[in-house]
Amino acid sequence: MADYVADLSPDMICLCVDSVITYLNPAGRVLLDRKADGASLIGKPLIDIIHIDYQPILEDGLGELVEADSLPLMLVDACGHPVEVEMRVLPIPAEALGQGAMAGTLAAARGPAYLVHAHPVGERMQAVQEILESERRYRSLVNLALDFMCLVDGQGRITLANKSAQVLLDLDADTLMERTLPDIVHPDYQAMIELGLETLAGESGLLPLKFVDRQGEAIDVEARFTALGRADSFMLEARDIRQQLRSAEAVREREQRLQGILDTVAEAIISADDMGIIQSFNRAAEAIFGYSSSEVVGRNLSVLMPEPHASHHDGYMKTFRSNGASGVLGKGRELEGRRKDGSIFPLELNVTELRLGRNRLLTGIIRDITDRKRAEEAERRYKEELEQKVEERTRDLRRLSRQTQGILDSAGDGIVGLDMDGKITFANPAAAAMLGYEQGDLQGRAANEVFLAGEGRRKGKGLRIRAAMRLGVMGQRIEQTLVARTGHTFDAEYAASPIEDDGDISGVVVVFRDISDRKAAEARLKVAGTVFETTAEGILVSDARGRISMANAACARITGWMSEQCLDRTVQEVLFPGNEPVFEEMVAELMARQSCELEFWSSRLDGGEYAARLAASVVPDSVGTSHRIVIVVNDITQRKRDEERIRFQANYDSLTGLPNRALFNDRLDQAVSAARRAGTMVGLMFIDLDGFKAVNDTLGHDAGDLLLKGAAGRLRKCVRESDTVARLGGDEFTIIMGNLDSPEGAGQVAGRIIESLTVPFDLSVDDGKVREGRVSASIGIAVLPNHGDTSDDILRHADAAMYHAKEQGKANYQFFRPELLD
């Protein structure tokens, strides 16, 4: 019975055992062999009658095609002519064939048997050829693009790549088509790719990315992902920006862009446990569904679903816990969601599973596709009449054609096609925008009317593209200043390449881009380099370990180290020799605040001292994984010396070098405050030199000055290093003694002072005569807290005690007593 049905079928029917043809019906013999018996085909492998372009479909055996719908396929007849068919494959058990040749063949078979049904569709070939021709033209345009372009499917497989992509990655076309997107992306950027192509395609601007070429070298690019139509396919366009990375501004922008992508995701991300209970709900989810995170975390996912899915959801989760969810994991699906206000909206869902020990966590990435659905519906209505004329089996080729057009429309470079007369046949939006035209206004215009040069005597004159076409001078990249229709000029890089059609040149495609930003960045770098070499401030650049990589000429003038001597030495060695604490202070400031300012004394290479003011900042690299340190150094030696001289003059007596009245008052206040806090004593002596006026009057002021200097030296030797000896003026001196054990201790010091000052002073001057001066001392002593509670109290009381000592015959000391104030 099976043989009878097969013989009457107008379509080709054959029986294959182990992928070998064992039976072929009459329609199949006529279709492939033109002979009634078809004997030449029996016993041949089925793959021998499959066109070479379609043979990979059968590489895994006929069993892989059983569940597929009708497949568009190309057969080859006995004369080598292609025969287009739609093919289906069915597994055949022996009992299904009844009696006959087919049944007998199957009974003797040792391997799996399949029934192959092929329906000829030759009448569609003309439409298919037209689409293939269009596809070839679009592929040619993509191949001529200056930038990296490729198509990637939803699983990250590269399905199409242009010549620029092959050059950039140093891979031939076949090798590149065997790679996936993660294979060519640098490991540092894998986290961004794991966000999903749908997420990346949702970004409106250029994304920072890094590729890896055949040698493993990193390639910095700016990339853009574009979803193409309704298919699970994306276009990746990338531009090599390694040269642009010399600009610090570009580095910062890329860094901020990358950080924004990793920290914020435009899609809703919701995670739930295997019971369907919501565990996390990001901000994008809040915006899409209208719930706050606190309102839904801990609730069932069904709160976000319309009926009947909400009611059935617990059953779905039970099935998942029992059998897993391999059928939905990693696959994008279009469903409907329910917002807090009850409104229903379309969404796109991609579910992934994370196992934490025995626990399973489901994460859904959700995009609101309301606008896309509306656009698709509008497109569907617009193309309804066209789609009715083309059967379903030709839609794949038409979709590919639309994808190529999408590449042109979304390309950042201007792309313009010219015919052999130099007339514009097409132009993408980027080209129209850069040249100052509406896209539709360019078609039909002459190239030399649109492409105008903008420098010197040729300003406003058309480029001789048509002449280059005639001379065959094409393929070279040229930089030129162009003038837009508005009069605005911009630096451009362009190249012209021929469009070949069956071996004949039918036109030219011109690809150009605006390189004004790149030119400006190069100019800024040149200015920065001039400033670096000519500034009077020393500038050093080091890595994170402090090893110097750059030093300008000013560093030699300040530190004594020549620029070339600084290279590969450490910052500590050049700026902080023997000054470890200041270096550690700088490092701590940089770690805490990423910048610091310091003033310090250091040594030059020749040993001379200098004072420096330092400003240092940490500059991160493009991805934030390492950094450099920029240090600016000023020589402030003269300023420091001036400040020290002024400070000394304001606080010290110029003759004796002792603290003056101002510094004495400050130190007395400090000693009194410290004693109050600690509960200790402070002693104050008021000293007047007896007999000084007579020495000054008889021997002269020079001798008097020598005596005052000598007296100051003897006073310092009679006290502790922590005590303060001051000259208030004339022959009046004071001594502040902190942390006294008892008032008697102050009396002992006063006794040593009187004894020391009774020794004659050598007051000889340059005239060779020997002169001696004799003085004694009257000393008044007040002790805090015994003789007062404040600085003013003990100062006044010590003065009173000193006058009392003079009244007692001089050359003695007296403690303050209250009756001295009467």
Coordinates of C-alpha atoms in Angstrom, one line a residue, residues 405 408-410 415-416 424-445 450 485:
Q405 CA 19.9 48.1 5.2
L408 CA 23.8 51.1 6.6
D409 CA 21.2 53.2 8.4
S410 CA 22.7 52.7 11.8
I415 CA 28.2 56.0 3.3
V416 CA 27.4 57.3 -0.2
I424 CA 24.6 59.9 -5.9
T425 CA 22.4 56.7 -6.0
F426 CA 22.1 56.3 -2.2
A427 CA 23.3 57.9 1.1
N428 CA 22.8 56.8 4.7
P429 CA 21.5 59.2 7.4
A430 CA 25.0 59.8 8.8
A431 CA 26.3 61.0 5.5
A432 CA 23.3 63.4 5.0
A433 CA 23.8 64.8 8.6
M434 CA 27.5 65.5 8.2
L435 CA 27.0 67.1 4.8
G436 CA 24.1 69.2 5.9
Y437 CA 21.4 67.6 3.7
E438 CA 18.2 65.8 4.3
Q439 CA 18.7 62.1 3.4
G440 CA 16.3 62.2 0.5
D441 CA 17.8 65.4 -1.0
L442 CA 21.2 63.8 -1.8
Q443 CA 19.9 61.2 -4.3
G444 CA 20.6 62.3 -7.9
R445 CA 23.1 65.1 -7.0
V450 CA 28.1 67.7 -2.4
R485 CA 25.9 72.7 3.0

